[in-house]
Coordinates of C-alpha atoms in Angstrom, one line a residue:
M269 CA 2.7 2.3 26.9
R270 CA 4.1 4.9 24.5
F271 CA 6.1 3.5 21.6
K272 CA 9.8 4.5 21.7
R273 CA 10.8 5.4 18.1
G274 CA 14.5 5.8 18.9
A275 CA 14.8 2.2 20.1
L276 CA 13.1 0.9 16.9
V277 CA 15.4 3.0 14.7
A278 CA 18.4 1.7 16.5
S279 CA 17.3 -1.9 16.0
V280 CA 16.6 -1.3 12.3
V281 CA 20.0 0.3 11.8
S282 CA 21.9 -2.3 13.8
M283 CA 20.5 -5.0 11.4
A284 CA 20.6 -2.9 8.3
M285 CA 23.5 -4.8 6.6
I286 CA 22.1 -8.3 7.3
A287 CA 19.9 -8.4 4.2
A288 CA 19.6 -6.3 1.1
A289 CA 16.7 -7.5 -0.9
C290 CA 13.3 -9.1 -0.6
G291 CA 12.0 -12.6 -1.5
G292 CA 12.0 -16.1 -0.1
G293 CA 10.1 -19.3 0.7
S294 CA 9.3 -20.3 4.3
D295 CA 11.3 -23.5 3.9
N296 CA 14.5 -21.8 2.9
D297 CA 16.0 -19.7 5.7
A298 CA 18.7 -18.2 3.4
A299 CA 16.1 -17.0 0.9
D300 CA 13.6 -16.0 3.5
S301 CA 16.1 -13.8 5.2
K302 CA 16.0 -11.4 2.2
L303 CA 12.3 -10.7 3.0
V304 CA 13.4 -8.8 6.1
D305 CA 14.7 -6.0 3.9
N306 CA 16.7 -4.4 6.7
A307 CA 18.3 -2.2 4.1
A308 CA 15.1 -0.2 4.3
G309 CA 16.2 1.0 7.8
K310 CA 19.6 2.3 6.8
D311 CA 20.6 5.9 7.5
I312 CA 17.4 6.9 9.3
A313 CA 18.8 7.0 12.9
G314 CA 18.6 10.4 14.5
K315 CA 16.4 12.0 11.9
D316 CA 13.2 13.8 12.7
V317 CA 11.1 12.5 9.8
G318 CA 7.9 14.1 10.9
G319 CA 6.8 17.7 10.1
T320 CA 9.7 19.8 9.0
A321 CA 12.6 17.5 8.4
T322 CA 16.0 17.4 6.7
T323 CA 16.4 15.1 3.7
E324 CA 19.5 13.1 2.8
A325 CA 20.5 15.9 0.3
G326 CA 20.4 18.4 3.1
T327 CA 17.5 20.3 1.9
T328 CA 14.6 21.4 4.1
V329 CA 11.2 19.8 3.6
K330 CA 8.4 22.4 3.7
A331 CA 5.7 22.2 6.3
D332 CA 2.4 21.0 5.1
P333 CA 0.1 23.6 3.5
T334 CA -2.8 24.7 5.6
S335 CA -5.4 25.0 2.9
M336 CA -6.4 23.1 -0.2
E337 CA -5.3 26.1 -2.3
G338 CA -1.9 25.7 -0.8
W339 CA -1.9 22.0 -1.5
E340 CA -2.9 22.4 -5.1
A341 CA -0.2 25.0 -5.6
L342 CA 2.4 22.6 -4.1
W343 CA 1.2 19.7 -6.3
A344 CA 1.3 21.9 -9.5
E345 CA 4.9 22.8 -8.6
Q346 CA 5.9 19.2 -8.0
R347 CA 4.2 18.0 -11.2
A348 CA 6.0 20.6 -13.1
A349 CA 9.3 19.6 -11.6
T350 CA 8.7 15.9 -12.6
V351 CA 7.9 17.0 -16.2
A352 CA 11.0 19.2 -16.3
R353 CA 13.1 16.3 -15.0
I354 CA 11.8 14.0 -17.7
K355 CA 12.3 16.5 -20.5
D356 CA 15.7 17.7 -19.3
N357 CA 17.1 14.1 -19.2
G358 CA 15.5 13.1 -22.5
W359 CA 13.5 10.4 -20.8
G360 CA 10.3 8.9 -22.1
L361 CA 9.6 7.5 -25.6
Q362 CA 12.7 7.7 -27.8
A363 CA 13.0 8.7 -31.4
D364 CA 13.0 5.0 -32.5
G365 CA 9.4 4.8 -31.3
K366 CA 9.9 1.7 -29.3
T367 CA 12.2 2.5 -26.4
V368 CA 11.1 4.1 -23.1
L369 CA 14.0 5.4 -20.9
G370 CA 13.8 6.7 -17.4
P371 CA 15.9 7.3 -14.3
E372 CA 18.3 4.9 -12.6
G373 CA 18.7 2.7 -15.7
F374 CA 15.0 2.2 -16.3
T375 CA 14.3 1.0 -19.8
T376 CA 11.4 -0.7 -21.6
D377 CA 11.3 -2.0 -25.2
L378 CA 7.8 -1.5 -26.6
S379 CA 8.6 -3.7 -29.6
K380 CA 8.2 -6.7 -27.2
C381 CA 4.6 -5.8 -26.4
S382 CA 1.9 -8.1 -27.8
A383 CA 1.0 -7.8 -31.4
G384 CA -1.6 -5.1 -32.1
W385 CA -0.5 -3.1 -29.0
S386 CA -1.6 0.6 -29.1
N387 CA -0.1 3.4 -27.2
T388 CA -3.5 5.1 -27.0
E389 CA -6.0 2.2 -26.7
G390 CA -8.8 3.1 -24.3
L391 CA -8.5 6.8 -25.0
T392 CA -10.9 9.0 -26.9
D393 CA -10.8 12.7 -27.3
T394 CA -13.0 13.0 -24.2
E395 CA -12.5 9.9 -22.2
I396 CA -10.0 7.7 -20.4
K397 CA -11.3 4.1 -19.9
L398 CA -9.9 2.7 -16.6
G399 CA -10.7 -0.9 -15.9
A400 CA -11.0 -2.2 -12.4
A401 CA -11.4 -5.6 -10.9
G402 CA -12.2 -5.7 -7.2
P403 CA -14.5 -7.1 -4.5
A404 CA -18.1 -5.7 -4.4
S405 CA -19.2 -8.9 -2.7
G406 CA -17.9 -11.5 -0.3
V407 CA -15.7 -11.0 2.9
A408 CA -13.8 -8.1 1.4
A409 CA -16.9 -6.3 -0.2
D410 CA -16.3 -3.1 1.7
A411 CA -13.2 -2.5 -0.5
V412 CA -15.5 -1.5 -3.4
N413 CA -15.7 1.8 -1.6
I414 CA -12.1 2.3 -2.7
N415 CA -13.3 2.3 -6.4
K416 CA -16.3 4.4 -5.6
A417 CA -14.4 7.1 -3.8
M418 CA -11.6 7.0 -6.4
S419 CA -14.2 7.9 -9.1
V420 CA -15.4 10.8 -7.0
M421 CA -11.9 12.3 -6.8
L422 CA -11.2 11.7 -10.5
D423 CA -14.5 13.3 -11.4
Y424 CA -13.6 16.3 -9.4
Y425 CA -10.3 16.8 -11.3
A426 CA -12.0 16.1 -14.6
A427 CA -14.6 18.8 -14.0
D428 CA -11.8 21.2 -13.3
G429 CA -10.2 20.4 -16.7
A430 CA -7.2 18.8 -15.1
F431 CA -6.9 16.1 -17.7
T432 CA -6.5 18.4 -20.6
D433 CA -3.2 17.2 -22.2
S434 CA -0.5 18.8 -24.3
L435 CA -2.5 18.1 -27.5
G436 CA -5.6 19.9 -26.1
K437 CA -7.6 16.7 -25.4
N438 CA -9.9 17.4 -22.4
R439 CA -10.9 14.0 -20.9
K440 CA -12.8 12.5 -18.0
V441 CA -12.2 9.1 -16.5
N442 CA -14.7 6.3 -17.1
Q443 CA -14.0 3.6 -14.5
I444 CA -15.4 0.2 -15.5
L445 CA -15.6 -1.9 -12.4
K446 CA -16.0 -5.7 -12.4
D447 CA -16.8 -7.6 -9.1
D448 CA -14.4 -10.4 -8.5
G449 CA -15.5 -11.1 -4.9
Y450 CA -11.8 -11.3 -3.8
D451 CA -11.4 -14.5 -5.7
P452 CA -8.4 -14.6 -8.1
A453 CA -10.1 -17.3 -10.2
R454 CA -12.8 -14.7 -11.0
T455 CA -10.3 -11.9 -11.5
I456 CA -8.6 -13.6 -14.5
P457 CA -11.6 -13.7 -16.9
L458 CA -12.7 -10.2 -15.7
V459 CA -9.4 -8.7 -16.6
D460 CA -9.5 -10.5 -19.9
E461 CA -12.9 -8.9 -20.5
L462 CA -11.6 -5.5 -19.6
I463 CA -8.6 -5.6 -21.9
D464 CA -10.1 -7.6 -24.8
S465 CA -13.7 -6.5 -24.9
E466 CA -13.7 -3.1 -23.2
K467 CA -10.2 -2.3 -24.5
V468 CA -9.4 -0.1 -21.5
F469 CA -6.4 2.2 -21.3
A470 CA -5.2 0.9 -17.9
V471 CA -6.3 -1.7 -15.3
M472 CA -6.4 -1.6 -11.5
T473 CA -6.7 -4.7 -9.4
Q474 CA -7.3 -5.3 -5.7
G475 CA -5.6 -7.9 -3.5
S476 CA -2.3 -9.8 -3.8
P477 CA -3.7 -13.1 -5.2
S478 CA -5.7 -11.3 -8.0
T479 CA -2.8 -9.0 -8.9
L480 CA -0.3 -11.9 -9.0
R481 CA -2.6 -13.9 -11.3
T482 CA -2.9 -11.1 -13.8
Y483 CA 0.3 -9.0 -13.8
D484 CA 2.3 -11.3 -16.2
K485 CA -0.3 -10.9 -18.9
L486 CA -0.7 -7.2 -18.4
N487 CA 3.0 -6.7 -18.6
Q488 CA 3.4 -8.8 -21.6
R489 CA 0.7 -6.7 -23.3
C490 CA 2.2 -3.4 -21.9
I491 CA -1.0 -2.3 -20.2
P492 CA -0.6 -0.1 -17.2
Q493 CA -1.6 -1.8 -13.9
F494 CA -0.7 1.0 -11.6
F495 CA -1.8 1.6 -8.0
S496 CA -2.8 -2.0 -7.4
S497 CA -4.6 -2.2 -4.0
T498 CA -2.0 -4.4 -2.4
G499 CA 1.3 -4.2 -0.5
H500 CA 2.9 -7.4 -1.7
P501 CA 6.7 -6.9 -2.3
A502 CA 6.3 -8.3 -5.8
W503 CA 5.2 -5.0 -7.1
G504 CA 8.7 -3.6 -6.7
D505 CA 9.9 -5.1 -9.9
P506 CA 10.6 -2.3 -12.5
V507 CA 12.8 -4.5 -14.7
N508 CA 10.6 -7.6 -15.2
H509 CA 7.2 -6.0 -14.5
P510 CA 7.5 -2.3 -15.4
W511 CA 3.8 -1.8 -16.0
T512 CA 2.7 -2.9 -12.5
T513 CA 3.0 -0.9 -9.3
G514 CA 1.4 -1.2 -5.8
M515 CA -0.2 1.5 -3.8
L516 CA 0.2 0.3 -0.2
L517 CA 3.1 0.0 2.3
S518 CA 5.0 -3.3 1.4
Y519 CA 3.9 -6.1 3.7
N520 CA 7.5 -7.2 4.3
I521 CA 8.3 -3.7 5.6
E522 CA 5.2 -3.9 7.8
A523 CA 6.5 -7.2 9.2
L524 CA 9.9 -5.6 9.7
L525 CA 8.3 -3.0 11.9
W526 CA 6.3 -5.6 13.8
G527 CA 9.4 -7.5 14.5
N528 CA 11.4 -4.5 15.7
F529 CA 8.6 -3.5 18.0
I530 CA 8.5 -7.0 19.5
D531 CA 12.3 -7.0 20.1
Q532 CA 12.2 -3.5 21.7
H533 CA 9.5 -4.7 24.1
F534 CA 11.1 -8.1 24.9
D535 CA 12.2 -7.1 28.4
E536 CA 8.6 -6.6 29.4
F537 CA 7.8 -10.3 28.9
P538 CA 8.2 -13.1 31.4
P539 CA 11.5 -15.2 31.4
G540 CA 11.7 -18.2 29.1
K541 CA 9.8 -18.6 25.8
V542 CA 7.8 -15.7 24.5
T543 CA 4.8 -16.7 22.3
I544 CA 4.0 -14.6 19.3
A545 CA 0.7 -15.7 17.7
A546 CA -0.7 -14.8 14.3
L547 CA -3.9 -15.5 12.3
A548 CA -3.3 -15.4 8.6
M549 CA -5.3 -15.7 5.4
N550 CA -4.3 -18.8 3.5
N551 CA -3.5 -17.0 0.3
D552 CA -0.6 -15.0 -1.3
F553 CA -1.5 -12.0 0.9
G554 CA -1.4 -13.8 4.3
K555 CA 1.5 -16.1 3.4
V556 CA 3.9 -13.3 2.5
Y557 CA 3.1 -11.6 5.9
D558 CA 3.9 -15.0 7.6
Q559 CA 7.1 -15.5 5.5
S560 CA 8.3 -12.0 6.3
L561 CA 7.8 -12.2 10.0
R562 CA 9.4 -15.7 10.1
A563 CA 12.4 -14.2 8.3
Y564 CA 12.7 -11.4 10.8
F565 CA 12.5 -13.8 13.8
A566 CA 15.2 -15.9 12.2
Q567 CA 17.6 -12.9 12.5
S568 CA 16.3 -11.5 15.8
P569 CA 18.6 -11.3 18.8
N570 CA 15.8 -13.0 20.7
K571 CA 15.2 -15.8 18.2
D572 CA 16.0 -18.5 20.8
R573 CA 13.2 -17.3 23.0
I574 CA 10.6 -16.8 20.4
D575 CA 7.8 -19.4 20.0
Y576 CA 6.0 -18.3 16.8
Q577 CA 2.5 -19.9 16.4
V578 CA 0.4 -19.3 13.3
E579 CA -3.1 -20.4 12.2
F580 CA -4.4 -20.0 8.7
I581 CA -8.0 -19.4 7.6
E582 CA -9.5 -19.6 4.1
P583 CA -10.4 -16.2 2.7
A584 CA -14.1 -17.1 2.5
A585 CA -14.2 -18.6 6.0
A586 CA -17.5 -17.7 7.8
T587 CA -15.9 -17.3 11.2
V588 CA -12.5 -17.1 12.9
T589 CA -13.7 -18.4 16.3
D590 CA -12.0 -21.8 16.2
P591 CA -8.4 -20.7 15.2
M592 CA -8.7 -17.8 17.6
T593 CA -9.6 -20.1 20.4
T594 CA -6.6 -22.3 19.5
L595 CA -4.2 -19.3 19.5
A596 CA -5.7 -18.0 22.8
S597 CA -4.8 -21.3 24.4
K598 CA -1.2 -20.6 23.7
N599 CA -1.3 -17.6 26.0
P600 CA 0.6 -15.3 23.6
Q601 CA 2.4 -12.1 24.6
V602 CA 1.8 -10.7 21.1
F603 CA -1.0 -11.4 18.6
I604 CA -1.0 -10.2 15.0
E605 CA -3.8 -10.2 12.4
M606 CA -2.6 -11.0 8.9
M607 CA -6.0 -10.6 7.3
T608 CA -8.3 -8.3 5.4
G609 CA -12.1 -7.9 5.2
T610 CA -14.6 -9.0 7.8
P611 CA -12.1 -11.3 9.5
C612 CA -10.4 -8.1 10.8
A613 CA -13.4 -7.3 13.0
Q614 CA -14.2 -11.0 13.8
A615 CA -10.7 -11.5 15.3
I616 CA -11.0 -8.4 17.5
T617 CA -14.4 -9.7 18.8
A618 CA -13.1 -13.2 19.3
A619 CA -10.1 -11.8 21.3
A620 CA -12.5 -10.1 23.6
E621 CA -14.5 -13.3 24.1
N622 CA -11.6 -15.7 24.6
G623 CA -9.6 -13.6 27.1
M624 CA -6.9 -12.5 24.7
K625 CA -7.9 -8.9 24.9
E626 CA -7.0 -8.8 28.6
N627 CA -4.2 -11.4 28.7
T628 CA -2.2 -10.5 25.5
P629 CA -0.3 -7.3 26.1
Y630 CA 0.1 -6.3 22.5
K631 CA -2.4 -7.0 19.7
F632 CA -1.9 -5.8 16.1
V633 CA -4.2 -5.5 13.2
S634 CA -2.8 -5.4 9.7
S635 CA -2.5 -2.1 7.8
V636 CA -5.3 -3.1 5.5
C637 CA -7.6 -3.4 8.5
K638 CA -7.2 0.3 9.2
N639 CA -10.9 0.9 8.5
S640 CA -13.7 2.1 10.6
T641 CA -15.9 -0.6 9.1
Y642 CA -13.8 -3.2 10.9
V643 CA -12.1 -1.5 13.9
G644 CA -14.6 1.2 14.7
S645 CA -17.8 -0.5 13.9
K646 CA -20.7 -0.7 16.4
A647 CA -20.5 -4.5 16.2
V648 CA -16.9 -4.4 17.5
G649 CA -17.6 -1.6 20.1
D650 CA -14.9 -1.1 22.7
A651 CA -13.2 -4.4 21.9
S652 CA -10.8 -2.7 19.5
N653 CA -9.6 -0.3 22.2
G654 CA -5.8 -0.7 22.7
W655 CA -5.1 -2.6 19.5
W656 CA -1.9 -1.6 17.7
I657 CA -1.2 -1.0 14.0
V658 CA 1.6 -0.3 11.6
G659 CA -0.9 1.7 9.5
G660 CA 0.8 2.5 6.3
G661 CA 0.3 6.3 6.7
I662 CA -3.0 7.0 5.1
R663 CA -5.1 9.4 7.1
D664 CA -8.3 8.0 8.8
I665 CA -11.1 9.9 7.1
G666 CA -13.5 8.9 9.9
S667 CA -11.4 10.0 12.8
P668 CA -12.7 13.0 14.8
G669 CA -9.0 13.9 15.2
E670 CA -8.9 14.8 11.5
D671 CA -11.9 17.2 11.7
N672 CA -9.8 20.3 11.2
N673 CA -7.5 18.9 8.5
P674 CA -8.2 20.8 5.3
Y675 CA -7.7 17.8 3.0
I676 CA -10.0 15.6 5.1
V677 CA -12.6 18.3 5.2
F678 CA -12.3 18.7 1.4
G679 CA -12.6 14.9 0.9
R680 CA -15.6 14.5 3.2
D681 CA -17.3 17.3 1.3
L682 CA -16.6 15.7 -2.1
L683 CA -18.1 12.5 -0.9
A684 CA -21.1 14.2 0.6
K685 CA -21.8 15.9 -2.7
A686 CA -21.7 12.5 -4.4
G687 CA -24.2 11.1 -1.9
M688 CA -21.6 9.1 0.0
D689 CA -21.3 9.1 3.8
Y690 CA -17.6 8.9 4.8
K691 CA -18.6 7.4 8.2
T692 CA -19.9 4.2 6.6
S693 CA -16.5 3.0 5.4
G694 CA -12.9 3.8 6.2
Y695 CA -12.0 2.7 2.7
M696 CA -13.4 5.9 1.3
G697 CA -10.4 7.7 2.6
A698 CA -8.1 5.2 0.8
G699 CA -10.2 5.6 -2.4
L700 CA -9.7 9.4 -2.4
A701 CA -6.0 8.7 -2.0
F702 CA -6.1 6.3 -5.0
G703 CA -8.0 8.9 -7.1
W704 CA -5.6 11.7 -6.2
S705 CA -2.6 9.4 -7.1
Y706 CA -4.1 8.6 -10.5
A707 CA -4.9 12.2 -11.1
Q708 CA -1.3 13.3 -10.6
V709 CA 0.1 10.7 -12.9
F710 CA -2.5 11.4 -15.6
Q711 CA -1.6 15.1 -15.4
I712 CA 2.2 14.6 -15.6
A713 CA 1.8 12.1 -18.5
G714 CA -0.5 14.5 -20.3
A715 CA 1.9 17.3 -20.1
L716 CA 4.6 15.4 -21.9
P717 CA 5.2 15.6 -25.7
G718 CA 2.5 13.5 -27.4
G719 CA 0.0 14.0 -24.7
L720 CA -1.5 11.2 -22.6
T721 CA -0.3 7.8 -23.8
R722 CA 0.6 4.6 -22.1
A723 CA 4.3 5.2 -22.6
N724 CA 4.0 8.7 -21.1
M725 CA 2.0 7.3 -18.2
L726 CA 4.7 4.7 -17.6
I727 CA 7.5 7.3 -17.4
A728 CA 5.4 9.6 -15.3
M729 CA 4.8 6.8 -12.9
R730 CA 8.4 5.8 -12.7
T731 CA 9.6 9.4 -12.1
I732 CA 7.0 11.1 -10.0
D733 CA 7.8 12.7 -6.6
M734 CA 4.9 14.1 -4.6
T735 CA 3.9 15.2 -1.1
P736 CA 0.5 13.7 -0.4
A737 CA -2.1 15.3 1.8
A738 CA -3.9 12.0 2.1
Y739 CA -1.0 10.6 4.2
L740 CA 0.3 11.7 7.6
S741 CA 2.8 14.5 7.6
G742 CA 6.3 13.4 6.8
I743 CA 5.3 10.6 4.3
R744 CA 6.3 10.9 0.7
T745 CA 4.9 9.2 -2.4
N746 CA 7.4 8.7 -5.2
M747 CA 9.3 6.4 -7.5
D748 CA 12.7 6.6 -9.1
G749 CA 13.2 4.2 -12.0
N750 CA 15.0 1.0 -11.2
K751 CA 16.2 2.3 -7.9
D752 CA 12.9 3.1 -6.1
A753 CA 9.9 0.9 -7.1
Y754 CA 7.6 1.5 -4.2
W755 CA 5.0 4.2 -4.1
V756 CA 4.9 4.6 -0.4
E757 CA 7.5 3.5 2.2
G758 CA 6.4 5.4 5.3
S759 CA 4.2 4.5 8.2
E760 CA 3.1 5.4 11.7
L761 CA 2.6 3.1 14.6
G762 CA -0.7 3.7 16.3
V763 CA -3.0 2.6 19.1
Y764 CA -6.8 2.6 18.6
N765 CA -8.7 4.7 21.2
S766 CA -12.4 3.7 21.0
A767 CA -13.4 6.7 23.1
I768 CA -12.4 9.0 20.2
Q769 CA -13.0 6.5 17.5
G770 CA -9.5 6.9 16.1
W771 CA -5.9 5.9 16.0
E772 CA -3.4 7.7 18.2
T773 CA 0.1 7.8 16.7
Q774 CA 2.8 6.6 18.9
G775 CA 6.2 8.2 18.3
D776 CA 7.3 9.8 15.1
I777 CA 6.6 8.9 11.5
I778 CA 9.0 6.3 10.1
E779 CA 9.8 7.3 6.5
L780 CA 11.9 4.9 4.5
S781 CA 11.4 6.3 1.0
G782 CA 14.0 4.9 -1.5
K783 CA 15.3 2.4 1.1
S784 CA 13.3 -0.7 0.0
V785 CA 15.3 -2.9 -2.4
P786 CA 13.4 -4.0 -5.6
C787 CA 12.0 -7.5 -5.5
A788 CA 11.8 -9.7 -8.6
W789 CA 9.2 -12.2 -7.4
N790 CA 9.2 -15.7 -8.7
Q791 CA 5.7 -17.1 -8.4
S792 CA 6.7 -20.7 -8.9
T793 CA 9.0 -20.7 -5.9
A794 CA 7.2 -17.8 -3.9
S795 CA 10.6 -16.0 -3.7
C796 CA 12.6 -13.4 -5.3
G797 CA 14.4 -14.5 -8.4

C-alpha cells in the first residue's frame, strides 16, 4: 500500500501545539509528552517539499545539480554565503579573545574552558588531527566503514587543496581511530587517550551511549565533538553543550513519524485493541526510541485502542530469537526494530521464521538499519522484502536505483580508487556523507579571520546552511545558533524491494528543518532539563 503523505502531514499539524520541546522519562507522562516534539510538524501542510519547492521565506529552492561540477559550484556559493553572514554580523571570536557569538543568541565563553585550552591544539601547518572512537568489533562492527569512507572523502578534498585556510596553511586530515566495540565503558578511556595523549583538534564518537558518556568532558574542555554518529535528541543543546552536534535524524522525530503512520493506517486494523510490538536495545539508544514512541501513543487519538508491547535485548546479545518469538505470540499489527548492528538483520530473519513476516501488516526497521549489510545481505535474502523505514534521508549507495546519480557515481568511484567495494557495506555511503560534512565545516572555518581554529569551527558549525548531494532531494543540512541545533531534520518513508535490492520511497520527502525544538538533556533523569 502506498503511503499517503497528506494524511501524515495533517496529523502532524493537528497535534503541533500539544508539545513544544523534547525530553522525558518513561515514568512521567507530562515530561515524556515533550519527546513527541510535534512542533516539528508545524507549518508543513500543503507544501511540496521534494524537488523544486517554496521555502517559508517565499524563495524558490533550485533543482539539484546534474553533475559534480554543478554540485561543487553550488557548495562553494553556499560556503561563501555562510562566511559572509558570519562576517557581516560580526559573529565568531570577539575582540576580547574569549567570547564567541553567533546567530539566534548563540554565545560561548572560552574563558570557562579547562586550563591549558588551546584554540589550535591538534593542528600543524600541514595536518588536522581528528580523533574518532567507534566500533570496529562486536555487533556494530560494520559501522567502522563510516570512518573508513569518511577518510576517503576527506583525503579527496585535501588532495584538491580544499583545506587551505585564510592564513595559507594547506592541511590534510589525519583521522586517528580507536575501536570501542560499541561499549561506552571502553569509549571513555579511548576519548581520554585521544584528547590527552594524541591531543587531537576534534573528536567524533559513534552511538548514543558512548556520546552521552563523553560529551560533558569534551564540552568542559571546549573540544569540538561534531557530527557524532547518533540521532539522540540530546545533541540539540547549543546552550549547555555547544561543542557537540549529531549527524542523524533525531530519534524522537523518527518515532513521531512512526506514530503518525500508525494512526493514519488505524482503520485498516481489526476492531478492538491494536498491538504495536517493538524490540529495543537496552541502552540509551533503544530507550529513547521507546520513550518517544510511548510519548506519542499517550497523545494519540487512538490511545485507548493501542496495546504497546516492547522487549529489550542487551547490545551484545548473540541472538534475538527468544524476544522475537515472544513478540510474535502477541500477533502484532505493527512491529518496529529499535536496534542497530547485526540484530537489525537477525530480527528480519526471525520474523520470517516465526510468522510475523506474513501476519504483521507493517514492519519497520530503524533508520540506522538502512544498510545493505543488514537489510540486503545474502543471509537475509527476500525476508526483508516489504519492510518499512523512516530512513533519515541519506541515499543508499548500494541501490541500483542510484546508478545514474552523479554524486553516487562519484562516491562509488572514490571508494573503488581507495580499494573499497561499496557493495560490502551500506555504511560507506553514510561515511562519505560524514566526510563531506566535515569538509564543508573545515572550509568555512578556514575562510574566517585567523584561519582554522576551534572557535572558528564552532561558529561555522552553528551557522552553516547547505544542500547535500548525499541526501535525497528536498532535504537540507543546516544549523542556526540557538534556534536550530539539528544538522538534518528531513526524511523519506520507504519500503524495501528485495527484487531491486533497494528502498522505494513512498510519498514525498518530509522536511522539518528548523522545526525541532532544542533539547537540554538531563542524564540523571533521562529527560530534558
